[in-house]
């Protein structure tokens, strides 16, 4: 994941100390019913498969960040439909020692246009996969699978962990 400039500036001041950051997951869906597909990316840094994810810039609306990340990472135009899950992720330590913890806001997004491709170097592959065909072969972690499931179920209210 490319590190945003505002985080690099913070790191100059605080070193590797923990940062609390707001992240977004954009679960982009197209189609309906049995043929519904989800947009997935194979990340360049760890080869894991995920929906589009990213960091909210200072002052940016989270839904706008989700849509921006989809365009930047996958060259796909999407529309954020609803916030489906608010979830504090576990603390993490990057290879360089930087510590972070994310408040993830997962959005269900509707596909508008574009052919998916790795657009900014963060991913090596971007592709559609039928939701009913998601399986272990997709290298999706349980947490990403749950974000997709929550978005697909289309519950009327956002899910909150308590």
PDB file of N, CA, C and O in Angstrom, residues 92-161:
ATOM      1  N   UNK A  92      -1.437  -3.451  14.303  1.00  0.00           N
ATOM      2  CA  UNK A  92      -0.533  -4.140  13.389  1.00  0.00           C
ATOM      3  C   UNK A  92       0.831  -3.455  13.392  1.00  0.00           C
ATOM      4  O   UNK A  92       0.941  -2.276  13.731  1.00  0.00           O
ATOM      5  N   UNK A  93       1.838  -4.212  13.027  1.00  0.00           N
ATOM      6  CA  UNK A  93       3.197  -3.687  12.897  1.00  0.00           C
ATOM      7  C   UNK A  93       3.673  -4.025  11.494  1.00  0.00           C
ATOM      8  O   UNK A  93       3.645  -5.193  11.074  1.00  0.00           O
ATOM      9  N   UNK A  94       4.100  -3.007  10.753  1.00  0.00           N
ATOM     10  CA  UNK A  94       4.619  -3.206   9.403  1.00  0.00           C
ATOM     11  C   UNK A  94       6.071  -3.659   9.460  1.00  0.00           C
ATOM     12  O   UNK A  94       6.729  -3.556  10.496  1.00  0.00           O
ATOM     13  N   UNK A  95       6.579  -4.148   8.354  1.00  0.00           N
ATOM     14  CA  UNK A  95       7.948  -4.660   8.272  1.00  0.00           C
ATOM     15  C   UNK A  95       9.005  -3.661   8.698  1.00  0.00           C
ATOM     16  O   UNK A  95      10.059  -4.035   9.192  1.00  0.00           O
ATOM     17  N   UNK A  96       8.724  -2.380   8.514  1.00  0.00           N
ATOM     18  CA  UNK A  96       9.692  -1.342   8.890  1.00  0.00           C
ATOM     19  C   UNK A  96       9.550  -0.912  10.350  1.00  0.00           C
ATOM     20  O   UNK A  96      10.227   0.005  10.799  1.00  0.00           O
ATOM     21  N   UNK A  97       8.653  -1.561  11.097  1.00  0.00           N
ATOM     22  CA  UNK A  97       8.462  -1.240  12.510  1.00  0.00           C
ATOM     23  C   UNK A  97       7.335  -0.258  12.789  1.00  0.00           C
ATOM     24  O   UNK A  97       6.970  -0.058  13.954  1.00  0.00           O
ATOM     25  N   UNK A  98       6.789   0.376  11.760  1.00  0.00           N
ATOM     26  CA  UNK A  98       5.669   1.301  11.965  1.00  0.00           C
ATOM     27  C   UNK A  98       4.493   0.543  12.562  1.00  0.00           C
ATOM     28  O   UNK A  98       4.144  -0.556  12.111  1.00  0.00           O
ATOM     29  N   UNK A  99       3.859   1.149  13.580  1.00  0.00           N
ATOM     30  CA  UNK A  99       2.697   0.573  14.223  1.00  0.00           C
ATOM     31  C   UNK A  99       1.450   1.365  13.838  1.00  0.00           C
ATOM     32  O   UNK A  99       1.494   2.592  13.773  1.00  0.00           O
ATOM     33  N   UNK A 100       0.354   0.667  13.613  1.00  0.00           N
ATOM     34  CA  UNK A 100      -0.902   1.333  13.264  1.00  0.00           C
ATOM     35  C   UNK A 100      -2.070   0.478  13.709  1.00  0.00           C
ATOM     36  O   UNK A 100      -1.947  -0.739  13.883  1.00  0.00           O
ATOM     37  N   UNK A 101      -3.188   1.145  13.888  1.00  0.00           N
ATOM     38  CA  UNK A 101      -4.455   0.473  14.112  1.00  0.00           C
ATOM     39  C   UNK A 101      -5.491   1.248  13.320  1.00  0.00           C
ATOM     40  O   UNK A 101      -5.463   2.480  13.276  1.00  0.00           O
ATOM     41  N   UNK A 102      -6.401   0.522  12.673  1.00  0.00           N
ATOM     42  CA  UNK A 102      -7.366   1.145  11.766  1.00  0.00           C
ATOM     43  C   UNK A 102      -8.792   0.995  12.275  1.00  0.00           C
ATOM     44  O   UNK A 102      -9.181  -0.077  12.745  1.00  0.00           O
ATOM     45  N   UNK A 103      -9.548   2.064  12.151  1.00  0.00           N
ATOM     46  CA  UNK A 103     -10.993   2.000  12.242  1.00  0.00           C
ATOM     47  C   UNK A 103     -11.448   1.818  10.807  1.00  0.00           C
ATOM     48  O   UNK A 103     -11.325   2.733   9.984  1.00  0.00           O
ATOM     49  N   UNK A 104     -11.916   0.608  10.476  1.00  0.00           N
ATOM     50  CA  UNK A 104     -12.320   0.317   9.104  1.00  0.00           C
ATOM     51  C   UNK A 104     -13.797   0.610   8.920  1.00  0.00           C
ATOM     52  O   UNK A 104     -14.635   0.170   9.702  1.00  0.00           O
ATOM     53  N   UNK A 105     -14.107   1.353   7.874  1.00  0.00           N
ATOM     54  CA  UNK A 105     -15.477   1.642   7.469  1.00  0.00           C
ATOM     55  C   UNK A 105     -15.712   0.913   6.153  1.00  0.00           C
ATOM     56  O   UNK A 105     -15.095   1.246   5.143  1.00  0.00           O
ATOM     57  N   UNK A 106     -16.556  -0.107   6.185  1.00  0.00           N
ATOM     58  CA  UNK A 106     -16.814  -0.906   4.989  1.00  0.00           C
ATOM     59  C   UNK A 106     -18.069  -0.390   4.300  1.00  0.00           C
ATOM     60  O   UNK A 106     -19.129  -0.297   4.927  1.00  0.00           O
ATOM     61  N   UNK A 107     -17.928  -0.058   3.021  1.00  0.00           N
ATOM     62  CA  UNK A 107     -19.025   0.450   2.204  1.00  0.00           C
ATOM     63  C   UNK A 107     -19.418  -0.549   1.143  1.00  0.00           C
ATOM     64  O   UNK A 107     -18.549  -1.155   0.509  1.00  0.00           O
ATOM     65  N   UNK A 108     -20.719  -0.724   0.950  1.00  0.00           N
ATOM     66  CA  UNK A 108     -21.212  -1.438  -0.229  1.00  0.00           C
ATOM     67  C   UNK A 108     -21.273  -0.403  -1.336  1.00  0.00           C
ATOM     68  O   UNK A 108     -21.865   0.668  -1.189  1.00  0.00           O
ATOM     69  N   UNK A 109     -20.631  -0.717  -2.451  1.00  0.00           N
ATOM     70  CA  UNK A 109     -20.570   0.196  -3.597  1.00  0.00           C
ATOM     71  C   UNK A 109     -21.171  -0.475  -4.825  1.00  0.00           C
ATOM     72  O   UNK A 109     -21.082  -1.699  -4.978  1.00  0.00           O
ATOM     73  N   UNK A 110     -21.738   0.329  -5.677  1.00  0.00           N
ATOM     74  CA  UNK A 110     -22.331  -0.145  -6.928  1.00  0.00           C
ATOM     75  C   UNK A 110     -21.389   0.183  -8.071  1.00  0.00           C
ATOM     76  O   UNK A 110     -20.892   1.307  -8.186  1.00  0.00           O
ATOM     77  N   UNK A 111     -21.120  -0.803  -8.916  1.00  0.00           N
ATOM     78  CA  UNK A 111     -20.307  -0.609 -10.109  1.00  0.00           C
ATOM     79  C   UNK A 111     -21.027   0.344 -11.063  1.00  0.00           C
ATOM     80  O   UNK A 111     -22.227   0.212 -11.288  1.00  0.00           O
ATOM     81  N   UNK A 112     -20.283   1.302 -11.621  1.00  0.00           N
ATOM     82  CA  UNK A 112     -20.834   2.240 -12.605  1.00  0.00           C
ATOM     83  C   UNK A 112     -20.224   1.984 -13.977  1.00  0.00           C
ATOM     84  O   UNK A 112     -20.945   1.791 -14.953  1.00  0.00           O
ATOM     85  N   UNK A 113     -18.890   1.977 -14.065  1.00  0.00           N
ATOM     86  CA  UNK A 113     -18.239   1.779 -15.361  1.00  0.00           C
ATOM     87  C   UNK A 113     -16.757   1.463 -15.179  1.00  0.00           C
ATOM     88  O   UNK A 113     -16.209   1.615 -14.096  1.00  0.00           O
ATOM     89  N   UNK A 114     -16.130   1.074 -16.278  1.00  0.00           N
ATOM     90  CA  UNK A 114     -14.693   0.840 -16.301  1.00  0.00           C
ATOM     91  C   UNK A 114     -14.343  -0.632 -16.335  1.00  0.00           C
ATOM     92  O   UNK A 114     -15.101  -1.478 -15.870  1.00  0.00           O
ATOM     93  N   UNK A 115     -13.200  -0.899 -16.934  1.00  0.00           N
ATOM     94  CA  UNK A 115     -12.648  -2.250 -16.970  1.00  0.00           C
ATOM     95  C   UNK A 115     -11.553  -2.331 -15.916  1.00  0.00           C
ATOM     96  O   UNK A 115     -10.602  -1.553 -15.951  1.00  0.00           O
ATOM     97  N   UNK A 116     -11.661  -3.256 -14.962  1.00  0.00           N
ATOM     98  CA  UNK A 116     -10.687  -3.309 -13.880  1.00  0.00           C
ATOM     99  C   UNK A 116      -9.279  -3.633 -14.375  1.00  0.00           C
ATOM    100  O   UNK A 116      -9.098  -4.476 -15.245  1.00  0.00           O
ATOM    101  N   UNK A 117      -8.336  -2.900 -13.793  1.00  0.00           N
ATOM    102  CA  UNK A 117      -6.916  -3.139 -14.066  1.00  0.00           C
ATOM    103  C   UNK A 117      -6.117  -2.588 -12.891  1.00  0.00           C
ATOM    104  O   UNK A 117      -6.579  -1.669 -12.200  1.00  0.00           O
ATOM    105  N   UNK A 118      -4.917  -3.099 -12.652  1.00  0.00           N
ATOM    106  CA  UNK A 118      -4.067  -2.523 -11.602  1.00  0.00           C
ATOM    107  C   UNK A 118      -3.621  -1.128 -12.041  1.00  0.00           C
ATOM    108  O   UNK A 118      -2.787  -0.999 -12.927  1.00  0.00           O
ATOM    109  N   UNK A 119      -4.183  -0.105 -11.460  1.00  0.00           N
ATOM    110  CA  UNK A 119      -4.004   1.247 -11.973  1.00  0.00           C
ATOM    111  C   UNK A 119      -2.882   2.038 -11.304  1.00  0.00           C
ATOM    112  O   UNK A 119      -2.364   2.968 -11.901  1.00  0.00           O
ATOM    113  N   UNK A 120      -2.507   1.700 -10.067  1.00  0.00           N
ATOM    114  CA  UNK A 120      -1.538   2.559  -9.378  1.00  0.00           C
ATOM    115  C   UNK A 120      -0.342   1.821  -8.782  1.00  0.00           C
ATOM    116  O   UNK A 120       0.406   2.386  -8.016  1.00  0.00           O
ATOM    117  N   UNK A 121      -0.164   0.568  -9.116  1.00  0.00           N
ATOM    118  CA  UNK A 121       0.979  -0.176  -8.619  1.00  0.00           C
ATOM    119  C   UNK A 121       0.766  -0.857  -7.275  1.00  0.00           C
ATOM    120  O   UNK A 121       1.628  -1.626  -6.835  1.00  0.00           O
ATOM    121  N   UNK A 122      -0.356  -0.594  -6.600  1.00  0.00           N
ATOM    122  CA  UNK A 122      -0.613  -1.247  -5.312  1.00  0.00           C
ATOM    123  C   UNK A 122      -1.075  -2.687  -5.479  1.00  0.00           C
ATOM    124  O   UNK A 122      -1.010  -3.472  -4.540  1.00  0.00           O
ATOM    125  N   UNK A 123      -1.568  -3.011  -6.681  1.00  0.00           N
ATOM    126  CA  UNK A 123      -2.080  -4.355  -6.951  1.00  0.00           C
ATOM    127  C   UNK A 123      -1.429  -4.912  -8.204  1.00  0.00           C
ATOM    128  O   UNK A 123      -1.075  -4.163  -9.110  1.00  0.00           O
ATOM    129  N   UNK A 124      -1.307  -6.236  -8.245  1.00  0.00           N
ATOM    130  CA  UNK A 124      -0.778  -6.880  -9.436  1.00  0.00           C
ATOM    131  C   UNK A 124      -1.891  -7.428 -10.319  1.00  0.00           C
ATOM    132  O   UNK A 124      -1.653  -7.759 -11.478  1.00  0.00           O
ATOM    133  N   UNK A 125      -3.097  -7.511  -9.746  1.00  0.00           N
ATOM    134  CA  UNK A 125      -4.231  -8.054 -10.483  1.00  0.00           C
ATOM    135  C   UNK A 125      -5.505  -7.457  -9.898  1.00  0.00           C
ATOM    136  O   UNK A 125      -5.618  -7.271  -8.686  1.00  0.00           O
ATOM    137  N   UNK A 126      -6.464  -7.130 -10.766  1.00  0.00           N
ATOM    138  CA  UNK A 126      -7.788  -6.672 -10.344  1.00  0.00           C
ATOM    139  C   UNK A 126      -8.794  -7.417 -11.206  1.00  0.00           C
ATOM    140  O   UNK A 126      -8.655  -7.466 -12.424  1.00  0.00           O
ATOM    141  N   UNK A 127      -9.807  -8.005 -10.569  1.00  0.00           N
ATOM    142  CA  UNK A 127     -10.708  -8.873 -11.324  1.00  0.00           C
ATOM    143  C   UNK A 127     -12.067  -8.966 -10.647  1.00  0.00           C
ATOM    144  O   UNK A 127     -12.219  -8.644  -9.468  1.00  0.00           O
ATOM    145  N   UNK A 128     -13.061  -9.413 -11.422  1.00  0.00           N
ATOM    146  CA  UNK A 128     -14.391  -9.708 -10.903  1.00  0.00           C
ATOM    147  C   UNK A 128     -14.461 -11.180 -10.544  1.00  0.00           C
ATOM    148  O   UNK A 128     -13.924 -12.021 -11.256  1.00  0.00           O
ATOM    149  N   UNK A 129     -15.136 -11.499  -9.438  1.00  0.00           N
ATOM    150  CA  UNK A 129     -15.369 -12.881  -9.057  1.00  0.00           C
ATOM    151  C   UNK A 129     -16.825 -12.994  -8.622  1.00  0.00           C
ATOM    152  O   UNK A 129     -17.310 -12.155  -7.859  1.00  0.00           O
ATOM    153  N   UNK A 130     -17.501 -14.023  -9.116  1.00  0.00           N
ATOM    154  CA  UNK A 130     -18.875 -14.240  -8.678  1.00  0.00           C
ATOM    155  C   UNK A 130     -18.892 -14.484  -7.171  1.00  0.00           C
ATOM    156  O   UNK A 130     -18.062 -15.231  -6.655  1.00  0.00           O
ATOM    157  N   UNK A 131     -19.825 -13.842  -6.508  1.00  0.00           N
ATOM    158  CA  UNK A 131     -19.917 -13.952  -5.055  1.00  0.00           C
ATOM    159  C   UNK A 131     -20.150 -15.399  -4.637  1.00  0.00           C
ATOM    160  O   UNK A 131     -19.542 -15.873  -3.669  1.00  0.00           O
ATOM    161  N   UNK A 132     -20.987 -16.120  -5.370  1.00  0.00           N
ATOM    162  CA  UNK A 132     -21.283 -17.503  -4.996  1.00  0.00           C
ATOM    163  C   UNK A 132     -20.135 -18.458  -5.314  1.00  0.00           C
ATOM    164  O   UNK A 132     -20.201 -19.639  -4.987  1.00  0.00           O
ATOM    165  N   UNK A 133     -19.068 -17.959  -5.931  1.00  0.00           N
ATOM    166  CA  UNK A 133     -17.905 -18.791  -6.242  1.00  0.00           C
ATOM    167  C   UNK A 133     -16.687 -18.455  -5.384  1.00  0.00           C
ATOM    168  O   UNK A 133     -15.601 -18.974  -5.613  1.00  0.00           O
ATOM    169  N   UNK A 134     -16.861 -17.576  -4.413  1.00  0.00           N
ATOM    170  CA  UNK A 134     -15.748 -17.248  -3.531  1.00  0.00           C
ATOM    171  C   UNK A 134     -15.410 -18.475  -2.705  1.00  0.00           C
ATOM    172  O   UNK A 134     -16.280 -19.112  -2.125  1.00  0.00           O
ATOM    173  N   UNK A 135     -14.133 -18.785  -2.673  1.00  0.00           N
ATOM    174  CA  UNK A 135     -13.710 -19.964  -1.927  1.00  0.00           C
ATOM    175  C   UNK A 135     -12.292 -19.804  -1.438  1.00  0.00           C
ATOM    176  O   UNK A 135     -11.662 -18.765  -1.614  1.00  0.00           O
ATOM    177  N   UNK A 136     -11.774 -20.836  -0.839  1.00  0.00           N
ATOM    178  CA  UNK A 136     -10.428 -20.804  -0.265  1.00  0.00           C
ATOM    179  C   UNK A 136      -9.373 -20.490  -1.315  1.00  0.00           C
ATOM    180  O   UNK A 136      -8.332 -19.923  -1.012  1.00  0.00           O
ATOM    181  N   UNK A 137      -9.627 -20.849  -2.568  1.00  0.00           N
ATOM    182  CA  UNK A 137      -8.646 -20.611  -3.627  1.00  0.00           C
ATOM    183  C   UNK A 137      -8.444 -19.115  -3.903  1.00  0.00           C
ATOM    184  O   UNK A 137      -7.496 -18.739  -4.568  1.00  0.00           O
ATOM    185  N   UNK A 138      -9.312 -18.284  -3.382  1.00  0.00           N
ATOM    186  CA  UNK A 138      -9.213 -16.850  -3.644  1.00  0.00           C
ATOM    187  C   UNK A 138      -8.215 -16.136  -2.744  1.00  0.00           C
ATOM    188  O   UNK A 138      -8.005 -14.947  -2.882  1.00  0.00           O
ATOM    189  N   UNK A 139      -7.600 -16.841  -1.811  1.00  0.00           N
ATOM    190  CA  UNK A 139      -6.649 -16.229  -0.874  1.00  0.00           C
ATOM    191  C   UNK A 139      -7.273 -15.089  -0.088  1.00  0.00           C
ATOM    192  O   UNK A 139      -6.587 -14.160   0.316  1.00  0.00           O
ATOM    193  N   UNK A 140      -8.587 -15.144   0.111  1.00  0.00           N
ATOM    194  CA  UNK A 140      -9.282 -14.155   0.932  1.00  0.00           C
ATOM    195  C   UNK A 140      -9.163 -14.563   2.393  1.00  0.00           C
ATOM    196  O   UNK A 140      -9.481 -15.699   2.741  1.00  0.00           O
ATOM    197  N   UNK A 141      -8.717 -13.638   3.224  1.00  0.00           N
ATOM    198  CA  UNK A 141      -8.709 -13.918   4.649  1.00  0.00           C
ATOM    199  C   UNK A 141     -10.128 -13.897   5.188  1.00  0.00           C
ATOM    200  O   UNK A 141     -11.049 -13.354   4.561  1.00  0.00           O
ATOM    201  N   UNK A 142     -10.312 -14.473   6.363  1.00  0.00           N
ATOM    202  CA  UNK A 142     -11.642 -14.525   6.977  1.00  0.00           C
ATOM    203  C   UNK A 142     -12.213 -13.124   7.184  1.00  0.00           C
ATOM    204  O   UNK A 142     -13.410 -12.906   7.008  1.00  0.00           O
ATOM    205  N   UNK A 143     -11.361 -12.165   7.546  1.00  0.00           N
ATOM    206  CA  UNK A 143     -11.856 -10.806   7.776  1.00  0.00           C
ATOM    207  C   UNK A 143     -12.368 -10.166   6.485  1.00  0.00           C
ATOM    208  O   UNK A 143     -13.417  -9.517   6.479  1.00  0.00           O
ATOM    209  N   UNK A 144     -11.685 -10.391   5.382  1.00  0.00           N
ATOM    210  CA  UNK A 144     -12.136  -9.825   4.106  1.00  0.00           C
ATOM    211  C   UNK A 144     -13.397 -10.537   3.614  1.00  0.00           C
ATOM    212  O   UNK A 144     -14.317  -9.906   3.095  1.00  0.00           O
ATOM    213  N   UNK A 145     -13.449 -11.839   3.815  1.00  0.00           N
ATOM    214  CA  UNK A 145     -14.638 -12.602   3.437  1.00  0.00           C
ATOM    215  C   UNK A 145     -15.856 -12.072   4.210  1.00  0.00           C
ATOM    216  O   UNK A 145     -16.945 -11.949   3.676  1.00  0.00           O
ATOM    217  N   UNK A 146     -15.650 -11.740   5.489  1.00  0.00           N
ATOM    218  CA  UNK A 146     -16.750 -11.226   6.314  1.00  0.00           C
ATOM    219  C   UNK A 146     -17.179  -9.820   5.858  1.00  0.00           C
ATOM    220  O   UNK A 146     -18.360  -9.486   5.867  1.00  0.00           O
ATOM    221  N   UNK A 147     -16.231  -8.999   5.440  1.00  0.00           N
ATOM    222  CA  UNK A 147     -16.592  -7.672   4.917  1.00  0.00           C
ATOM    223  C   UNK A 147     -17.458  -7.822   3.667  1.00  0.00           C
ATOM    224  O   UNK A 147     -18.454  -7.110   3.499  1.00  0.00           O
ATOM    225  N   UNK A 148     -17.070  -8.744   2.797  1.00  0.00           N
ATOM    226  CA  UNK A 148     -17.858  -8.980   1.576  1.00  0.00           C
ATOM    227  C   UNK A 148     -19.239  -9.523   1.935  1.00  0.00           C
ATOM    228  O   UNK A 148     -20.257  -9.035   1.440  1.00  0.00           O
ATOM    229  N   UNK A 149     -19.280 -10.507   2.818  1.00  0.00           N
ATOM    230  CA  UNK A 149     -20.562 -11.093   3.210  1.00  0.00           C
ATOM    231  C   UNK A 149     -21.494 -10.025   3.786  1.00  0.00           C
ATOM    232  O   UNK A 149     -22.678  -9.966   3.461  1.00  0.00           O
ATOM    233  N   UNK A 150     -20.962  -9.182   4.639  1.00  0.00           N
ATOM    234  CA  UNK A 150     -21.772  -8.133   5.259  1.00  0.00           C
ATOM    235  C   UNK A 150     -22.316  -7.175   4.204  1.00  0.00           C
ATOM    236  O   UNK A 150     -23.477  -6.765   4.263  1.00  0.00           O
ATOM    237  N   UNK A 151     -21.495  -6.824   3.211  1.00  0.00           N
ATOM    238  CA  UNK A 151     -21.953  -5.922   2.148  1.00  0.00           C
ATOM    239  C   UNK A 151     -23.003  -6.578   1.267  1.00  0.00           C
ATOM    240  O   UNK A 151     -23.981  -5.957   0.875  1.00  0.00           O
ATOM    241  N   UNK A 152     -22.816  -7.857   0.956  1.00  0.00           N
ATOM    242  CA  UNK A 152     -23.727  -8.561   0.053  1.00  0.00           C
ATOM    243  C   UNK A 152     -25.093  -8.771   0.693  1.00  0.00           C
ATOM    244  O   UNK A 152     -26.118  -8.680   0.016  1.00  0.00           O
ATOM    245  N   UNK A 153     -25.125  -9.031   1.997  1.00  0.00           N
ATOM    246  CA  UNK A 153     -26.410  -9.295   2.642  1.00  0.00           C
ATOM    247  C   UNK A 153     -27.317  -8.074   2.604  1.00  0.00           C
ATOM    248  O   UNK A 153     -28.530  -8.214   2.720  1.00  0.00           O
ATOM    249  N   UNK A 154     -26.737  -6.885   2.466  1.00  0.00           N
ATOM    250  CA  UNK A 154     -27.534  -5.677   2.296  1.00  0.00           C
ATOM    251  C   UNK A 154     -28.419  -5.331   3.465  1.00  0.00           C
ATOM    252  O   UNK A 154     -29.531  -4.854   3.291  1.00  0.00           O
ATOM    253  N   UNK A 155     -27.934  -5.561   4.659  1.00  0.00           N
ATOM    254  CA  UNK A 155     -28.716  -5.217   5.843  1.00  0.00           C
ATOM    255  C   UNK A 155     -29.022  -3.722   5.846  1.00  0.00           C
ATOM    256  O   UNK A 155     -28.258  -2.911   5.339  1.00  0.00           O
ATOM    257  N   UNK A 156     -30.137  -3.345   6.431  1.00  0.00           N
ATOM    258  CA  UNK A 156     -30.607  -1.960   6.394  1.00  0.00           C
ATOM    259  C   UNK A 156     -29.750  -1.015   7.232  1.00  0.00           C
ATOM    260  O   UNK A 156     -29.692   0.170   6.952  1.00  0.00           O
ATOM    261  N   UNK A 157     -29.087  -1.540   8.247  1.00  0.00           N
ATOM    262  CA  UNK A 157     -28.285  -0.693   9.128  1.00  0.00           C
ATOM    263  C   UNK A 157     -26.838  -1.173   9.140  1.00  0.00           C
ATOM    264  O   UNK A 157     -26.575  -2.365   8.933  1.00  0.00           O
ATOM    265  N   UNK A 158     -25.946  -0.255   9.432  1.00  0.00           N
ATOM    266  CA  UNK A 158     -24.530  -0.627   9.548  1.00  0.00           C
ATOM    267  C   UNK A 158     -24.340  -1.564  10.729  1.00  0.00           C
ATOM    268  O   UNK A 158     -25.009  -1.449  11.748  1.00  0.00           O
ATOM    269  N   UNK A 159     -23.425  -2.479  10.583  1.00  0.00           N
ATOM    270  CA  UNK A 159     -23.060  -3.415  11.642  1.00  0.00           C
ATOM    271  C   UNK A 159     -22.021  -2.743  12.530  1.00  0.00           C
ATOM    272  O   UNK A 159     -21.084  -2.124  12.030  1.00  0.00           O
ATOM    273  N   UNK A 160     -22.189  -2.866  13.827  1.00  0.00           N
ATOM    274  CA  UNK A 160     -21.243  -2.317  14.785  1.00  0.00           C
ATOM    275  C   UNK A 160     -20.791  -3.430  15.702  1.00  0.00           C
ATOM    276  O   UNK A 160     -21.589  -4.226  16.179  1.00  0.00           O
ATOM    277  N   UNK A 161     -19.491  -3.499  15.968  1.00  0.00           N
ATOM    278  CA  UNK A 161     -18.969  -4.471  16.930  1.00  0.00           C
ATOM    279  C   UNK A 161     -19.126  -3.886  18.322  1.00  0.00           C
ATOM    280  O   UNK A 161     -18.879  -2.698  18.532  1.00  0.00           O
TER     281      UNK A 161
END
